[in-house]
PDB file of C-alpha atoms in Angstrom:
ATOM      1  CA  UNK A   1      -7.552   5.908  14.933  1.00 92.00           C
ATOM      2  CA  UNK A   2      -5.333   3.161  13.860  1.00 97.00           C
ATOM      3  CA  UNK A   3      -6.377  -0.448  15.290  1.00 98.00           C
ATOM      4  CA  UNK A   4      -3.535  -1.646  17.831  1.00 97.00           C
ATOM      5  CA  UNK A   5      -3.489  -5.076  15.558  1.00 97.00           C
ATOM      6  CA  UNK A   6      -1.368  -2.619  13.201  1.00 98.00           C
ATOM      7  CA  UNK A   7       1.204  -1.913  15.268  1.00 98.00           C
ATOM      8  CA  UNK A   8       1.738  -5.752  16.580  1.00 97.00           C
ATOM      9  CA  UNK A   9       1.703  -8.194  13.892  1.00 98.00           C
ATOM     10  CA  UNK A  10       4.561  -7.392  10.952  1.00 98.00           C
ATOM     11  CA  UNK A  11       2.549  -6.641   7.703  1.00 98.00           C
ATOM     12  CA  UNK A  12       3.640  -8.503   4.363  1.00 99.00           C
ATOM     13  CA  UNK A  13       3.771  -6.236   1.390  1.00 98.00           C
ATOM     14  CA  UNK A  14       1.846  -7.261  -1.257  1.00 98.00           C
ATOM     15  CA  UNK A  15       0.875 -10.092   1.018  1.00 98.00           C
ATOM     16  CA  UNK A  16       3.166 -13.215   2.020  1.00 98.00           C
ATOM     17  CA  UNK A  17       4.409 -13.762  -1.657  1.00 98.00           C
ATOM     18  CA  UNK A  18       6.952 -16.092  -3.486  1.00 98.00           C
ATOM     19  CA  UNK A  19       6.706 -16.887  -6.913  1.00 96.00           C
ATOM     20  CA  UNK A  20       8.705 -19.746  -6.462  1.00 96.00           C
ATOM     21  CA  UNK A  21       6.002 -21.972  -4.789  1.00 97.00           C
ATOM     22  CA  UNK A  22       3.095 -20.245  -6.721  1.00 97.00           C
ATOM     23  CA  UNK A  23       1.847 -17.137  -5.058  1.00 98.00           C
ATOM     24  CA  UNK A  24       3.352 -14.129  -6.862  1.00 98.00           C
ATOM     25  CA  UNK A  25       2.155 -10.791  -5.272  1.00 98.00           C
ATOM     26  CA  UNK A  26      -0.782  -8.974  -4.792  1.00 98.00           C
ATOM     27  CA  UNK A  27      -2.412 -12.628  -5.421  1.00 98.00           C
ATOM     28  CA  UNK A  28      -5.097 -14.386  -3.628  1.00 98.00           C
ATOM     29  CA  UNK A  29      -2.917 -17.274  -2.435  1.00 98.00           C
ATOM     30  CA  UNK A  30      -0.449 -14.958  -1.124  1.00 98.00           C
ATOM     31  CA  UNK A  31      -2.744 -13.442   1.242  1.00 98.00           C
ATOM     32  CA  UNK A  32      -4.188 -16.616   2.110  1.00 98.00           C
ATOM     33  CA  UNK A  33      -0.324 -17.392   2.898  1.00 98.00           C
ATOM     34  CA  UNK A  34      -0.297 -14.164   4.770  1.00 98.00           C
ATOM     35  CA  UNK A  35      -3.707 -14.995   6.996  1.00 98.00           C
ATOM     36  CA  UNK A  36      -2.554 -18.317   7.347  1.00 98.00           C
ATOM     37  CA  UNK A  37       1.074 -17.573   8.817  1.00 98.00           C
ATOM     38  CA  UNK A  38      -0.324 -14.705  11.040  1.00 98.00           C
ATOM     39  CA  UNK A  39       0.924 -11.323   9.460  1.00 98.00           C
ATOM     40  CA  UNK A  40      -0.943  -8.745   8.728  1.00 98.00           C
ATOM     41  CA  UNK A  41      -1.625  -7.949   4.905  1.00 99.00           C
ATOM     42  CA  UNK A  42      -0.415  -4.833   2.582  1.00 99.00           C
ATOM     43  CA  UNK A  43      -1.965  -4.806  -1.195  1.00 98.00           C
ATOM     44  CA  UNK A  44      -2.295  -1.792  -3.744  1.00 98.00           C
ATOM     45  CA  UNK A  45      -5.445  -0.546  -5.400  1.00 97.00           C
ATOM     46  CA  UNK A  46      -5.621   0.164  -9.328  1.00 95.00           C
ATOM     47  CA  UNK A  47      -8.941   1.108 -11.085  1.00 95.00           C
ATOM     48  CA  UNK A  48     -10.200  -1.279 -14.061  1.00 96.00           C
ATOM     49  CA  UNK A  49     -11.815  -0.081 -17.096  1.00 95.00           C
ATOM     50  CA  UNK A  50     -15.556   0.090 -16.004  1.00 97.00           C
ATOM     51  CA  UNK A  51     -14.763   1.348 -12.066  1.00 95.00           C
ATOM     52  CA  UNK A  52     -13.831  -1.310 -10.434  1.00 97.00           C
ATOM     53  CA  UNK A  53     -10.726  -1.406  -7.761  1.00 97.00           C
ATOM     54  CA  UNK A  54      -8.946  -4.231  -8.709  1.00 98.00           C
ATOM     55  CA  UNK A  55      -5.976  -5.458  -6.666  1.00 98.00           C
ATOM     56  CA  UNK A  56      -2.655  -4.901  -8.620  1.00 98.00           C
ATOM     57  CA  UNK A  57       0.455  -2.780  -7.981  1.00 97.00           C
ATOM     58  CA  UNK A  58       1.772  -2.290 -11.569  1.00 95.00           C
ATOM     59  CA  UNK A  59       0.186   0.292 -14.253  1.00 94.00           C
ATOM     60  CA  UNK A  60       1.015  -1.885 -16.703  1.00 94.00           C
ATOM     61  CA  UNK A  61       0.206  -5.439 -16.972  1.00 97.00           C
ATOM     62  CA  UNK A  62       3.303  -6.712 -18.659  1.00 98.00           C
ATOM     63  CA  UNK A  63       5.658  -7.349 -15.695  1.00 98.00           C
ATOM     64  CA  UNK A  64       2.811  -9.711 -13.568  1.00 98.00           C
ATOM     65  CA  UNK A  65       1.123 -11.222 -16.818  1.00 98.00           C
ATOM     66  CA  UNK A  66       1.442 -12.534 -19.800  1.00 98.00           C
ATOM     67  CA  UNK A  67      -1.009  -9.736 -21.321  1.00 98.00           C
ATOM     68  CA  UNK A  68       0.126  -6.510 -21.865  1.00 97.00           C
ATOM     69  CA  UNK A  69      -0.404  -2.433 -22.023  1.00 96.00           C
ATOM     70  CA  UNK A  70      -2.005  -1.117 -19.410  1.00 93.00           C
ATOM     71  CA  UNK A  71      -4.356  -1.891 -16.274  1.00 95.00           C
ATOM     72  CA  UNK A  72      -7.188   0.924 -16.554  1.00 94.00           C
ATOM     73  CA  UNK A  73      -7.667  -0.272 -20.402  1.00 94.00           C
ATOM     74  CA  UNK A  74      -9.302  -3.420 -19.068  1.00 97.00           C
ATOM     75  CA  UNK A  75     -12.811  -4.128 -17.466  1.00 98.00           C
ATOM     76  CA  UNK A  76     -12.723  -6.394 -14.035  1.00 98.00           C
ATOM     77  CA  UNK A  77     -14.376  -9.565 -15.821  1.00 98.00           C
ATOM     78  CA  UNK A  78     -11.397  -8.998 -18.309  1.00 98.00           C
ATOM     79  CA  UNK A  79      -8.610  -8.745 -15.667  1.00 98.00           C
ATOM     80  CA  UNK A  80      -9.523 -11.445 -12.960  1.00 98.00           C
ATOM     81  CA  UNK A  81      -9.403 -13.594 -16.515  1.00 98.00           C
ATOM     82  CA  UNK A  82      -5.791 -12.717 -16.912  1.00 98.00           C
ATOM     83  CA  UNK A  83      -3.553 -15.367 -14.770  1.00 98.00           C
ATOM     84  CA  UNK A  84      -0.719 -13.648 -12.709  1.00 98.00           C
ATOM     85  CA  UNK A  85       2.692 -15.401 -13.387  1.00 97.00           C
ATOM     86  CA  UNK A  86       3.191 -18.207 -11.862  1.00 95.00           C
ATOM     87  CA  UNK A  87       0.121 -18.448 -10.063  1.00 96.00           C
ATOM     88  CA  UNK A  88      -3.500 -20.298 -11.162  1.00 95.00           C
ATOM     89  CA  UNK A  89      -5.714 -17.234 -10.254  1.00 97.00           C
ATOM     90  CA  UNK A  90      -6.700 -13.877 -12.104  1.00 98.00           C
ATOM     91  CA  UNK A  91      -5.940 -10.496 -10.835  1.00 98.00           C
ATOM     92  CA  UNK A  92      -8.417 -10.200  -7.721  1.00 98.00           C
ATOM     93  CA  UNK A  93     -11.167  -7.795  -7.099  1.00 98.00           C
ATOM     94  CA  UNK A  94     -10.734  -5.555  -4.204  1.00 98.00           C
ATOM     95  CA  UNK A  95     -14.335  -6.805  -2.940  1.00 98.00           C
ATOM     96  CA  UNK A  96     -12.787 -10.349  -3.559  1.00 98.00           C
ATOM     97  CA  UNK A  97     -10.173  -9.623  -0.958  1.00 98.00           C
ATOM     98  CA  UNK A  98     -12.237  -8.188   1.187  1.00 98.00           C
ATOM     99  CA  UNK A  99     -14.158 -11.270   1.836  1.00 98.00           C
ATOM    100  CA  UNK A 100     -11.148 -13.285   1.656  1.00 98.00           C
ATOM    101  CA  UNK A 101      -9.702 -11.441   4.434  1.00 98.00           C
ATOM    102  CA  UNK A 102     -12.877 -10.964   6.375  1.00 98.00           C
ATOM    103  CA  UNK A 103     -11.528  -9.153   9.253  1.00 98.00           C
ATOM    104  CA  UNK A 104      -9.197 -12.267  10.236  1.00 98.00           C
ATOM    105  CA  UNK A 105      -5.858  -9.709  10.060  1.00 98.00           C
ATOM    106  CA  UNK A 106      -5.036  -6.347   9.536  1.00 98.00           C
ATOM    107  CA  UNK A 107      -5.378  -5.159   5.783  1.00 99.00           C
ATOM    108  CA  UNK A 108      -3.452  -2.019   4.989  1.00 99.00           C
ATOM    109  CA  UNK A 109      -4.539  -1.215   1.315  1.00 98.00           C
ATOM    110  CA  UNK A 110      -2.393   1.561  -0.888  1.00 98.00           C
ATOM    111  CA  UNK A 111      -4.139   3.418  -3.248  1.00 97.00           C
ATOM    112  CA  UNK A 112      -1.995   3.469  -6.704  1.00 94.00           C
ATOM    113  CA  UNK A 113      -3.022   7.051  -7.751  1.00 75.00           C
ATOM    114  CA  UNK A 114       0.205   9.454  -7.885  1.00 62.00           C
ATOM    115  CA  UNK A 115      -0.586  11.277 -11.144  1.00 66.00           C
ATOM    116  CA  UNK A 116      -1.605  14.596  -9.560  1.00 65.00           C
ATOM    117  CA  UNK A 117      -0.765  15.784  -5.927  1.00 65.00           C
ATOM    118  CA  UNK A 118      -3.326  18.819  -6.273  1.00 68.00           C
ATOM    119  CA  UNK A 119      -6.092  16.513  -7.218  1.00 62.00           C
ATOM    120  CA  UNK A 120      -6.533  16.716 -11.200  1.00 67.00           C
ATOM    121  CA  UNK A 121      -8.358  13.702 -12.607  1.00 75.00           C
ATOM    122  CA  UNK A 122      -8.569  12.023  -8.872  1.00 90.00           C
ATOM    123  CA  UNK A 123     -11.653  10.088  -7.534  1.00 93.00           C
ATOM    124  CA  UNK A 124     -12.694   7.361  -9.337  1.00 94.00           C
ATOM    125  CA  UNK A 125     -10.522   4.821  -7.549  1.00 96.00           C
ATOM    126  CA  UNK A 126     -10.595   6.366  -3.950  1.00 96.00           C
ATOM    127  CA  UNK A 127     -14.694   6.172  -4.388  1.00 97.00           C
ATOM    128  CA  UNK A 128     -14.782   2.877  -5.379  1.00 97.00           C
ATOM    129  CA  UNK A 129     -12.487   1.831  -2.953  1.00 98.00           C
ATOM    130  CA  UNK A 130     -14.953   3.419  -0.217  1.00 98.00           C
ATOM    131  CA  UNK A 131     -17.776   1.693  -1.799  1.00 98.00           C
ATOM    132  CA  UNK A 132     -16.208  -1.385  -1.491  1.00 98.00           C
ATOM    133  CA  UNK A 133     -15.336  -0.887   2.298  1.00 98.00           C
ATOM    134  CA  UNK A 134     -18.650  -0.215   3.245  1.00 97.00           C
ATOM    135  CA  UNK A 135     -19.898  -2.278   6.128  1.00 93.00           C
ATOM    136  CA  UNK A 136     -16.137  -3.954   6.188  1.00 98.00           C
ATOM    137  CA  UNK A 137     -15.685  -5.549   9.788  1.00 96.00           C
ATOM    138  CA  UNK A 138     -12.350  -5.519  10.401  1.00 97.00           C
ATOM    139  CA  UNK A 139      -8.994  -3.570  10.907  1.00 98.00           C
ATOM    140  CA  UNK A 140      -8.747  -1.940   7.960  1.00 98.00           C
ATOM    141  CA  UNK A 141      -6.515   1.239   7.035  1.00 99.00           C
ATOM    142  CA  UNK A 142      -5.695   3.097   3.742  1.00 98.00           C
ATOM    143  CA  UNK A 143      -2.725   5.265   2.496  1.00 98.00           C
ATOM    144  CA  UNK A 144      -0.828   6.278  -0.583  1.00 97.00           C
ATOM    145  CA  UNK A 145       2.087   8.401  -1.976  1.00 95.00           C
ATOM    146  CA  UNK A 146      -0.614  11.028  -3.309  1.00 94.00           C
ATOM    147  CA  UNK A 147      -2.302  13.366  -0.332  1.00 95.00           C
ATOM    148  CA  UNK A 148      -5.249  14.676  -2.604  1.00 93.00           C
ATOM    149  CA  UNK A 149      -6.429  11.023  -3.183  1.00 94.00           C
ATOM    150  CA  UNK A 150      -6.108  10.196   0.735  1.00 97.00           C
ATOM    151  CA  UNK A 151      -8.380  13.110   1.486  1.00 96.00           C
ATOM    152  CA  UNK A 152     -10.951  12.248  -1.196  1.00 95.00           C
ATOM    153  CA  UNK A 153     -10.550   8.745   0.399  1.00 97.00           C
ATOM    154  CA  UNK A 154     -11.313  10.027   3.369  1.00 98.00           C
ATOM    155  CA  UNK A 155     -13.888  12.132   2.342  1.00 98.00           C
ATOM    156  CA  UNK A 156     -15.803   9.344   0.777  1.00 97.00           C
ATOM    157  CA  UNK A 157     -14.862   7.146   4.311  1.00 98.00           C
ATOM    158  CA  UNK A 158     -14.309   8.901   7.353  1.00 98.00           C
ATOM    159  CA  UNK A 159     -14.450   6.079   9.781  1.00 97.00           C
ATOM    160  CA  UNK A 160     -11.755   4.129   8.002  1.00 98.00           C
ATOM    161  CA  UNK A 161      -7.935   5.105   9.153  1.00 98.00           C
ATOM    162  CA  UNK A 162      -6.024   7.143   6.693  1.00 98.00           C
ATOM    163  CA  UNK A 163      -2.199   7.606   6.726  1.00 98.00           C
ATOM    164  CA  UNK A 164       0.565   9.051   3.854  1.00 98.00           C
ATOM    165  CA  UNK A 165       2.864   7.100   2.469  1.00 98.00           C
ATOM    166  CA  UNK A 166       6.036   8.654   2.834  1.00 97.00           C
ATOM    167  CA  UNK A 167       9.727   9.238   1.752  1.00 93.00           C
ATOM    168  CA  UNK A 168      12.612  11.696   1.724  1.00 94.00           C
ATOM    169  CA  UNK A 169      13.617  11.789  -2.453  1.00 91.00           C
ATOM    170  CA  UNK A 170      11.082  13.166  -4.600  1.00 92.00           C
ATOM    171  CA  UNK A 171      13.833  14.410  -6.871  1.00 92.00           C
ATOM    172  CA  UNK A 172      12.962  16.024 -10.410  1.00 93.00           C
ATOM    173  CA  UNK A 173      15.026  13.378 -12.173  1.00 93.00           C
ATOM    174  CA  UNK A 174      12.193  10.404 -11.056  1.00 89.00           C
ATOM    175  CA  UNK A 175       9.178  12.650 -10.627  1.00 87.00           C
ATOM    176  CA  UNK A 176       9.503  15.360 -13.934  1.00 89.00           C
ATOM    177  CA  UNK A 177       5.979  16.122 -14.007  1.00 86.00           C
ATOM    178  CA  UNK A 178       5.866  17.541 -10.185  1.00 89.00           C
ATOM    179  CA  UNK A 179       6.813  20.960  -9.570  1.00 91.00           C
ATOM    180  CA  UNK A 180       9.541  21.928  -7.157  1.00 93.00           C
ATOM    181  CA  UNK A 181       6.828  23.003  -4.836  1.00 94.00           C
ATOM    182  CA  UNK A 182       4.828  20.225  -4.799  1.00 92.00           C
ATOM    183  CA  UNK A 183       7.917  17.749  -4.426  1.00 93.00           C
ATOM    184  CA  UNK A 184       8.897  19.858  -1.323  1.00 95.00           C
ATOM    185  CA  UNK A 185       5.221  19.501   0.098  1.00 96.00           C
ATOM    186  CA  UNK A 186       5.407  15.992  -0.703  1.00 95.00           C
ATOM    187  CA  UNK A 187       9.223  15.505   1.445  1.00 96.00           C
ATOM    188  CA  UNK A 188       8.114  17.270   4.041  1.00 97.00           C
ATOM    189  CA  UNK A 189       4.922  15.494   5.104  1.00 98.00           C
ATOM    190  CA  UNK A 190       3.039  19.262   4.584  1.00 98.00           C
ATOM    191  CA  UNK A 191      -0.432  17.681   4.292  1.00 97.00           C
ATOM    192  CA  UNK A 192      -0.566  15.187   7.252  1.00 98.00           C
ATOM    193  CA  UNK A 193      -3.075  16.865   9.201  1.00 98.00           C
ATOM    194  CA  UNK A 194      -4.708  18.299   6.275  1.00 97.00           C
ATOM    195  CA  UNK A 195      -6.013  14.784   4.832  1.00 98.00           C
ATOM    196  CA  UNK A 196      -6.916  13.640   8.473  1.00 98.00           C
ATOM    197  CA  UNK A 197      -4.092  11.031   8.698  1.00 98.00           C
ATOM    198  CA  UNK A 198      -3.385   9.044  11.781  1.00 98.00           C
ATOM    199  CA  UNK A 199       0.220   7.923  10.638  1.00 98.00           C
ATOM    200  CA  UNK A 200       2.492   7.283   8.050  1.00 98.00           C
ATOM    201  CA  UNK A 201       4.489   4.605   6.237  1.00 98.00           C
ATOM    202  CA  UNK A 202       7.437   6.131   5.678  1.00 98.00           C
ATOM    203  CA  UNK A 203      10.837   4.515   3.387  1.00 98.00           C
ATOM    204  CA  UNK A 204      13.225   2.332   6.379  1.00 98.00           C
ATOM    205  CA  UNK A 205      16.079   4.329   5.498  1.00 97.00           C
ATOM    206  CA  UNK A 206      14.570   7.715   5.570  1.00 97.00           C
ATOM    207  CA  UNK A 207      13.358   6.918   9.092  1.00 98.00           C
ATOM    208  CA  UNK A 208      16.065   9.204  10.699  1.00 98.00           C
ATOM    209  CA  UNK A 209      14.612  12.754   9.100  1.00 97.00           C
ATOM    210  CA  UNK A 210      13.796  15.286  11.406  1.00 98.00           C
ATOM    211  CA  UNK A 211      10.383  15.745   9.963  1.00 98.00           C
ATOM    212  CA  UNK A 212       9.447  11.590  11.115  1.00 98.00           C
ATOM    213  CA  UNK A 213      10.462  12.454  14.364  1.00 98.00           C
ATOM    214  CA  UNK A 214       8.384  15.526  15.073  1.00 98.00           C
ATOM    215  CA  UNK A 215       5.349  13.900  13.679  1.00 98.00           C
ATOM    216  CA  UNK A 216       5.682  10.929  15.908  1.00 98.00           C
ATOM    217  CA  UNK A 217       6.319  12.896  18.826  1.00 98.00           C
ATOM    218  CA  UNK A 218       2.772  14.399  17.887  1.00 98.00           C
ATOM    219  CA  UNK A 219       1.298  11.174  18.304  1.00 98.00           C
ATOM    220  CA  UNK A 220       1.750   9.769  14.764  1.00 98.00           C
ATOM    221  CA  UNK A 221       1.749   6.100  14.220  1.00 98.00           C
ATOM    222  CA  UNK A 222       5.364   5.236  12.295  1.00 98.00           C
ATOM    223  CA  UNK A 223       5.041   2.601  10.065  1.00 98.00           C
ATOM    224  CA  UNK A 224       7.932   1.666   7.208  1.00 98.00           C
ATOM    225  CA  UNK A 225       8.053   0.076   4.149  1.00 98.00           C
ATOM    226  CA  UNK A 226       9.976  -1.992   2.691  1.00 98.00           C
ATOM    227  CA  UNK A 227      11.921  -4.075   5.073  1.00 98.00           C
ATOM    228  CA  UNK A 228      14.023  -7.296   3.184  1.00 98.00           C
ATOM    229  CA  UNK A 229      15.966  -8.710   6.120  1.00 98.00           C
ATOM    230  CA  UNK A 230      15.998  -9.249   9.793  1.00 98.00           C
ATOM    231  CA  UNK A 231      18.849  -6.800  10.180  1.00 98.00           C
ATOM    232  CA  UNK A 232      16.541  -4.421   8.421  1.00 98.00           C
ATOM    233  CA  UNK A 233      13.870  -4.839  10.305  1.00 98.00           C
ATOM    234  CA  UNK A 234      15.847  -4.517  13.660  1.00 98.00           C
ATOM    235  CA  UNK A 235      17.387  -0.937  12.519  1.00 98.00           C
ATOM    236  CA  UNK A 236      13.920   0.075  11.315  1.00 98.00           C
ATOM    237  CA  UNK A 237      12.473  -0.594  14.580  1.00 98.00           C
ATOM    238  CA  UNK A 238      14.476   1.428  15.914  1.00 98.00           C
ATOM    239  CA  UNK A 239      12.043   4.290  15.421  1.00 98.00           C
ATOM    240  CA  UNK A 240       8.958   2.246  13.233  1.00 98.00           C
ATOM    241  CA  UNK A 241       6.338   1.038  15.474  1.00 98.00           C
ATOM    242  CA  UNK A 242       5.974  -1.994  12.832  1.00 98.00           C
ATOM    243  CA  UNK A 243       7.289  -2.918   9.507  1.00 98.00           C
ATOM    244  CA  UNK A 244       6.106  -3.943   6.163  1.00 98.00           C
ATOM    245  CA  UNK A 245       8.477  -6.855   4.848  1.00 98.00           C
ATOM    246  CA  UNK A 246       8.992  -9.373   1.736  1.00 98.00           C
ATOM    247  CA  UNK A 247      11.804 -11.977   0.692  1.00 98.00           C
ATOM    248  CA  UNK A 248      12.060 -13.362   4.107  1.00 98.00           C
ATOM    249  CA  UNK A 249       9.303 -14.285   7.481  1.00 98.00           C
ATOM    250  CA  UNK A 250       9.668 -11.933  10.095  1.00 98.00           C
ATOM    251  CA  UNK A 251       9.252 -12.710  13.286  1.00 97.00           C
ATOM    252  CA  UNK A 252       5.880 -12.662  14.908  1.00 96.00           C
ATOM    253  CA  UNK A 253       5.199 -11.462  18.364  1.00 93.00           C
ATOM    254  CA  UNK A 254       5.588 -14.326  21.517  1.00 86.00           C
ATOM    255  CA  UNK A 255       1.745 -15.484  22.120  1.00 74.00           C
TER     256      UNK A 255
END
């Protein structure tokens, strides 16, 4: 089940980050931004070289450093050496966050692993993301675009909350790899039960599909992602139970 703490405190995505005053995303003084203001955190998961879940969104390094080519090249020593932008920290182990965090807010982690929806080349990354999690005390929950990585996830760490991250495009024009049949699995939410999730964090302005609404009425926790304004995150709560936001500080509940 999903801990309540999910549903009440607005989660920052990619933690509370702003490069302007020297915590760029994904970083370890954004989410000490993040536990110090209150929200709950989201990061992403990407595997190093030698098997180690780093903290990261990009497959490439070039946008977030000053190195380049790509993430999985690296080994973990290599990449927390490599400075973010604008920041005066490496790229952070997953296991650094983890003690960073220590249970103090609710950490919703995204697993970066898209390649394959039927499960080619998966597992690496969801079982060191397990390994890591072991004996974690705290509300913790863990999602991603790709439903064959959740359920290996999940697999590897059945008491940790799973969930799908969600949205209604999929179209052949961004995703050229997918087949029409898995794109159409992947819009309509088909594997929700199948990977044992407990909710979903589904795109704000898809929040309307007929396919959100059924699963909620099923008992579904509705999450969304990625809110950028109050007025966005008044329309998304609409039907989200909470929101994942970044460029601005949502409002925290009333103590």
């Amino acid at each position: 089940m999903l801990d309540p703490r999910f549903l009440s405190l607005p989660i920052a995505h990619r933690a509370f980050h702003d490069r302007a005053k020297g915590r760029p995303e994904n970083s370890l003084a954004a989410i000490r931004a993040a536990i110090a203001a209150g929200y709950g955190i989201e990061i992403d998961l990407q595997l190093s070289a030698d098997g180690v879940a780093m903290v990261f969104h990009d497959y490439s390094l070039d946008r977030l450093t000053d190195a380049t080519g790509p993430l999985h090249a690296r080994s973990a020593a290599e990449l927390q050496a490599i400075y973010l932008r604008d920041a005066d920290e490496g790229i952070p182990t997953f296991a650094e966050v983890l003690d960073l965090v220590a249970g103090q807010v609710p950490l919703l982690v995204e697993i970066k692993n898209q390649d394959d929806p039927d499960g080619a080349g998966l597992g690496p990354l969801e079982q060191a993301a397990a390994e890591a999690l072991a004996g974690y005390q705290g509300p913790v929950a863990v999602m991603g675009f790709n439903p064959a990585s959740i359920a290996l996830f999940h697999a590897a760490a059945p008491a940790v909350a799973v969930g799908l991250t969600t949205y209604a495009e999929w179209s052949a024009e961004d995703f050229p790899t997918l087949s029409e049949d898995q794109r159409a699995r992947l819009r309509g939410i088909a594997d929700y039960d199948r990977v044992g999730a407990c909710f979903i964090s589904h795109h704000w302005k898809d929040l309307g599909m007929a396919r959100v609404a059924a699963l909620k009425a099923e008992g579904a926790h509705i999450l969304c992602w990625t809110i950028r304004s109050d007025a966005e995150e008044a329309k998304a709560r609409e039907i989200a139970e909470n929101v994942t936001f970044e460029g601005y500080a949502s409002a925290l509940p009333a103590a």
